[in-house]
mmCIF file of C-alpha atoms in Angstrom:
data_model
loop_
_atom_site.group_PDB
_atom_site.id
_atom_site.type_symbol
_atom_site.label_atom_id
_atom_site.label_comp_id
_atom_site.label_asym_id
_atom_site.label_seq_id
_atom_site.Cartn_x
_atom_site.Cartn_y
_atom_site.Cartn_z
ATOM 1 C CA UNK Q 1 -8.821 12.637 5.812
ATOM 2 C CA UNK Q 2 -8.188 9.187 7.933
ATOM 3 C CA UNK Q 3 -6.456 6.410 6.545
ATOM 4 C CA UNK Q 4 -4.260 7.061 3.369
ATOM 5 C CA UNK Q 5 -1.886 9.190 1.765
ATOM 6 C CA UNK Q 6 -2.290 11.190 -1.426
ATOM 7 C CA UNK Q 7 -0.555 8.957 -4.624
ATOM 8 C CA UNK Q 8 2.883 10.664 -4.243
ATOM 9 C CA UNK Q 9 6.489 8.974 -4.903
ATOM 10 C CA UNK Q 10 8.895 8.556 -1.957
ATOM 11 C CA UNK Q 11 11.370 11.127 -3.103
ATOM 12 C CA UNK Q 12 9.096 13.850 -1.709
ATOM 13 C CA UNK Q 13 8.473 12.221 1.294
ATOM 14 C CA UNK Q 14 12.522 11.499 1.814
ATOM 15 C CA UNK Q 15 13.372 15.149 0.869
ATOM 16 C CA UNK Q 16 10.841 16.539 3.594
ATOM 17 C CA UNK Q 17 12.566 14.053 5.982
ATOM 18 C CA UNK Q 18 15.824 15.251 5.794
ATOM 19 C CA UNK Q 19 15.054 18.875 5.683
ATOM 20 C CA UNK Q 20 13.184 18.393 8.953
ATOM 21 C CA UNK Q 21 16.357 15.890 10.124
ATOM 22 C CA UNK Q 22 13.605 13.411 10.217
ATOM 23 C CA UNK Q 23 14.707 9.725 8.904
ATOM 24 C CA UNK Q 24 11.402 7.572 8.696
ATOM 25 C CA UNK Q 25 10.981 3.973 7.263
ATOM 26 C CA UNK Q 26 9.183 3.868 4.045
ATOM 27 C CA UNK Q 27 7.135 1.169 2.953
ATOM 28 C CA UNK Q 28 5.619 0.877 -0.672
ATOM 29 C CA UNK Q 29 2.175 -1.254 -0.966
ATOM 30 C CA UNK Q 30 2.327 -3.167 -4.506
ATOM 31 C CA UNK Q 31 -0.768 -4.798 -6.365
ATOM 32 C CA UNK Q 32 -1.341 -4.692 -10.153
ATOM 33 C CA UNK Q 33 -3.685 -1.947 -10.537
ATOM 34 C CA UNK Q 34 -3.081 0.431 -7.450
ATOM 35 C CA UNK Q 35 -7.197 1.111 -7.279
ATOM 36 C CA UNK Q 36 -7.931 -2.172 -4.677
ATOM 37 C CA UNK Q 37 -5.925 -4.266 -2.821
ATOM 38 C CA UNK Q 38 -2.576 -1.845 -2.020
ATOM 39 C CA UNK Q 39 -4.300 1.093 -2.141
ATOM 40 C CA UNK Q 40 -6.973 -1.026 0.823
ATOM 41 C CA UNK Q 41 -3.327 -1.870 2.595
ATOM 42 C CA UNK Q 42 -1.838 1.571 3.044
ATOM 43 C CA UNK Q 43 -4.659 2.862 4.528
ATOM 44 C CA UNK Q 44 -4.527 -0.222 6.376
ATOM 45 C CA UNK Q 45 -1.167 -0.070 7.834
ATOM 46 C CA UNK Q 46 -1.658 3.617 8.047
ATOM 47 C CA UNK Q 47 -4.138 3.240 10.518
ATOM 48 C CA UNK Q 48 -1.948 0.266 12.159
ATOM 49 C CA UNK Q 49 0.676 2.485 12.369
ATOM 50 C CA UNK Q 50 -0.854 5.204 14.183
ATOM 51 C CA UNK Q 51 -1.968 2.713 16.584
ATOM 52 C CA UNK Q 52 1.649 1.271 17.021
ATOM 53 C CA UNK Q 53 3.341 4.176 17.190
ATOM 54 C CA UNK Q 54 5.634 3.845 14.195
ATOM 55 C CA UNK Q 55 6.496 6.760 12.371
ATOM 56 C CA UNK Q 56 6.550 5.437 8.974
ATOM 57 C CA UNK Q 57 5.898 7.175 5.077
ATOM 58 C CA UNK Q 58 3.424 4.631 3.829
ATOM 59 C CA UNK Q 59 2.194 4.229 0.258
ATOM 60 C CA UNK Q 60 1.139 2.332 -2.664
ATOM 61 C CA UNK Q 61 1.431 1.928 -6.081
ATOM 62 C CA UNK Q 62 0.812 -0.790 -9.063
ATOM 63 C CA UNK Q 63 2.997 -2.834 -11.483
ATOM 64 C CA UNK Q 64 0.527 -2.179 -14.490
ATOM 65 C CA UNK Q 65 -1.045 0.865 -12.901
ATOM 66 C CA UNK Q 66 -2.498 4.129 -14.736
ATOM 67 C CA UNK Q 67 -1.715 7.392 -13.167
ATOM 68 C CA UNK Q 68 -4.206 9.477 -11.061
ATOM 69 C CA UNK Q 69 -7.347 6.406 -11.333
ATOM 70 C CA UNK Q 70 -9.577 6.828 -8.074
ATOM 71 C CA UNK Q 71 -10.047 3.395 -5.675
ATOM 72 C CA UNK Q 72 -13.056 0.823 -6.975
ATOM 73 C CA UNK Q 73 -15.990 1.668 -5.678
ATOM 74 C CA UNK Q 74 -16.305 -1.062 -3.730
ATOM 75 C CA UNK Q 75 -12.503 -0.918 -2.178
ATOM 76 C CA UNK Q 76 -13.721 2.716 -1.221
ATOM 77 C CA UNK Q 77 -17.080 1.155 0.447
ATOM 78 C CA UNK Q 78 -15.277 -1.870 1.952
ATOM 79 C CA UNK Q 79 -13.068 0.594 3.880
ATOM 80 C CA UNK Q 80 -15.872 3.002 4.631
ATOM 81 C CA UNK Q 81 -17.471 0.722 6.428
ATOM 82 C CA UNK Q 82 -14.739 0.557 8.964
ATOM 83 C CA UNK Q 83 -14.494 4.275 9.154
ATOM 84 C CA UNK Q 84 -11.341 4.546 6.869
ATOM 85 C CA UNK Q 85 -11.762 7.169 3.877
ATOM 86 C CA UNK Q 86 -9.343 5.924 0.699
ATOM 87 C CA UNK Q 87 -12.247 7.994 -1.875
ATOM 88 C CA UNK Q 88 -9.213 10.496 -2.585
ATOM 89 C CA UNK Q 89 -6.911 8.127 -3.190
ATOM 90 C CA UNK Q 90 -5.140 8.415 -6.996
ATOM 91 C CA UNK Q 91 -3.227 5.184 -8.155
ATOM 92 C CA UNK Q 92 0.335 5.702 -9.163
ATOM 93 C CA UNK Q 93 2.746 3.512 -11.371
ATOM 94 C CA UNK Q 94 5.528 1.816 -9.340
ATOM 95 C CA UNK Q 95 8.906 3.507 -10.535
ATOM 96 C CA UNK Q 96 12.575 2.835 -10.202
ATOM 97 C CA UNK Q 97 12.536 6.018 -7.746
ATOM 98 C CA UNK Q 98 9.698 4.744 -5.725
ATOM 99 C CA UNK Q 99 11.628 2.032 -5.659
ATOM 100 C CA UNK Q 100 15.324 3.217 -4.664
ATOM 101 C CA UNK Q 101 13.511 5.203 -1.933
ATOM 102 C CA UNK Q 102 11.361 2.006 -0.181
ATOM 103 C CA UNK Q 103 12.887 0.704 2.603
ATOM 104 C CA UNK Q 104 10.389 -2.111 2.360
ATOM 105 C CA UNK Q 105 8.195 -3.365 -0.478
ATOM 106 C CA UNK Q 106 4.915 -5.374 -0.221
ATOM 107 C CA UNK Q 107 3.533 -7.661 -2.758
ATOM 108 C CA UNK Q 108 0.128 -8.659 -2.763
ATOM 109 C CA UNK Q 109 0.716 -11.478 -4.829
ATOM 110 C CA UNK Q 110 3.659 -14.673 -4.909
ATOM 111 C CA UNK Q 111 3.540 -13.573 -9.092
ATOM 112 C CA UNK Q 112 4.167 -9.436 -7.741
ATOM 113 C CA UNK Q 113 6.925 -10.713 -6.150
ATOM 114 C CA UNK Q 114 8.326 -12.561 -8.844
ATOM 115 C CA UNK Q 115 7.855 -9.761 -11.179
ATOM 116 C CA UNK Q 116 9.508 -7.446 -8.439
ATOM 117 C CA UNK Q 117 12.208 -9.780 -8.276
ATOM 118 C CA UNK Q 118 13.274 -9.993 -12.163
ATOM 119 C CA UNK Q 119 12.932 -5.667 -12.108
ATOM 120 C CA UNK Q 120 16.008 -5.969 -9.665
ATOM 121 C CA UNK Q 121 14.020 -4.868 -6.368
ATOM 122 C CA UNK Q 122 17.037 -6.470 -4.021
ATOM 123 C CA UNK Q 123 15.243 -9.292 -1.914
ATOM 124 C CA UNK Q 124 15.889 -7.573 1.632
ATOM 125 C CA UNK Q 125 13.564 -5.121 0.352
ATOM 126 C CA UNK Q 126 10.472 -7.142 0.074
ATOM 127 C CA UNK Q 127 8.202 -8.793 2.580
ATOM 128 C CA UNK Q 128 5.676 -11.065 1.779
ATOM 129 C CA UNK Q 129 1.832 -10.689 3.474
ATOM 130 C CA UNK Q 130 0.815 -14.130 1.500
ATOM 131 C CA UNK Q 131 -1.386 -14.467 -1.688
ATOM 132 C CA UNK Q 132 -3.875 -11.805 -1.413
ATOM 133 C CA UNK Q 133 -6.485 -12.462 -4.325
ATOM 134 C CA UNK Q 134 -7.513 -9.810 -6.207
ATOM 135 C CA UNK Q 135 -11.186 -8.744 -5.933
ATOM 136 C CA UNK Q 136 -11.314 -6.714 -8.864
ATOM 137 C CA UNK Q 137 -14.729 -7.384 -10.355
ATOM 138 C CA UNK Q 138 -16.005 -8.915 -7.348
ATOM 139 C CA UNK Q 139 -18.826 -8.010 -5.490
ATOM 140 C CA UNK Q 140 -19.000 -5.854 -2.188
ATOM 141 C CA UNK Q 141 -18.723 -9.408 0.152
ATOM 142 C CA UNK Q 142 -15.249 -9.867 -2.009
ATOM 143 C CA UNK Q 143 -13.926 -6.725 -1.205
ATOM 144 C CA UNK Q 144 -14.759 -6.771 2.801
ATOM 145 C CA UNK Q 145 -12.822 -10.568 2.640
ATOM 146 C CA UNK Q 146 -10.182 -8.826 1.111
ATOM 147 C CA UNK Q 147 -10.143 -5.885 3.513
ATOM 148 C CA UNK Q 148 -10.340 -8.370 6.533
ATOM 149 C CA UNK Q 149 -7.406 -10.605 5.055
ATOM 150 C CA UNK Q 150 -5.288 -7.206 4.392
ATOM 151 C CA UNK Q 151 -5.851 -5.835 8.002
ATOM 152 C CA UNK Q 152 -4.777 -9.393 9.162
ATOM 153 C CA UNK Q 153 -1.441 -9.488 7.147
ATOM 154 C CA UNK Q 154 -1.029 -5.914 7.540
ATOM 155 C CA UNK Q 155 -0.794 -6.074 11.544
ATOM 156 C CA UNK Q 156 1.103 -9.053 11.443
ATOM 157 C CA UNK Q 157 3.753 -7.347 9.239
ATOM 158 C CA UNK Q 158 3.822 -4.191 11.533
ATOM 159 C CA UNK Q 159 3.838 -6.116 14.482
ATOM 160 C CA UNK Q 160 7.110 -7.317 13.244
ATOM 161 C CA UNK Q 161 8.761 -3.680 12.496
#
């Protein structure tokens, strides 16, 4: 499957690392939810990645998020469209171990970065993209502007790694 991860915390991912001596960046995707916008951005920066070169652990997960919710229907179409398959993708809350383990955090939101900020996520962690809005309820044109602003603000932040 192209373009995202299964919903899995980062202490997996960091354990498989160092048992293969293998020390990769890992970078946490954060929305509200985890079924649109960060779930839209890993497999975003997934696909950026590849493209880069990077060798980075790269997932996503929500500040009011249920566990093990697919992707909207529309996030999954949006991304279809560009050839990117998120329709396995499970949301995931964010945790204190998910975040321990991040080497970098990504808000979608000014307000998820606040919120990140008061739950003692240490400021060097976090890098902003801009305000993403959230498309939740929106139609399919909503969701492709929000895919197109993510893969903007997604290979600007790679760019930068």
């Amino acid at each position: 499957r192209r373009g995202a991860m299964p919903a899995m915390g980062l202490d997996c991912l960091k354990e498989q690392n160092c048992k293969q001596g293998v020390f990769k960046m890992n970078i946490v995707f954060v929305c509200t939810g985890n079924t649109c916008r960060s779930p839209m951005a890993q497999a975003l920066a997934i696909q950026q990645a590849q493209k880069q070169g990077l060798d980075c652990n790269i997932i996503s997960a929500g500040l009011a998020a249920y566990r093990d919710a697919g992707a909207s229907e529309n996030a999954i179409e949006a991304m279809r469209e560009i050839g990117v398959d998120i329709s396995g993708h499970r949301s995931q809350p964010l945790t204190p171990s998910i975040i321990r383990q991040a080497d970098i955090i990504v808000p979608m939101t000014d307000q998820h970065r606040q919120l990140l900020t008061a739950m003692g996520v240490p400021a060097e962690k976090l890098r902003s993209i801009g305000e993403i809005p959230d498309p939740y309820g929106g139609d399919l044109d909503v969701y492709r502007q929000c895919r197109d602003t993510l893969q903007q603000a997604v290979t600007a932040l790679l760019s930068q790694l």
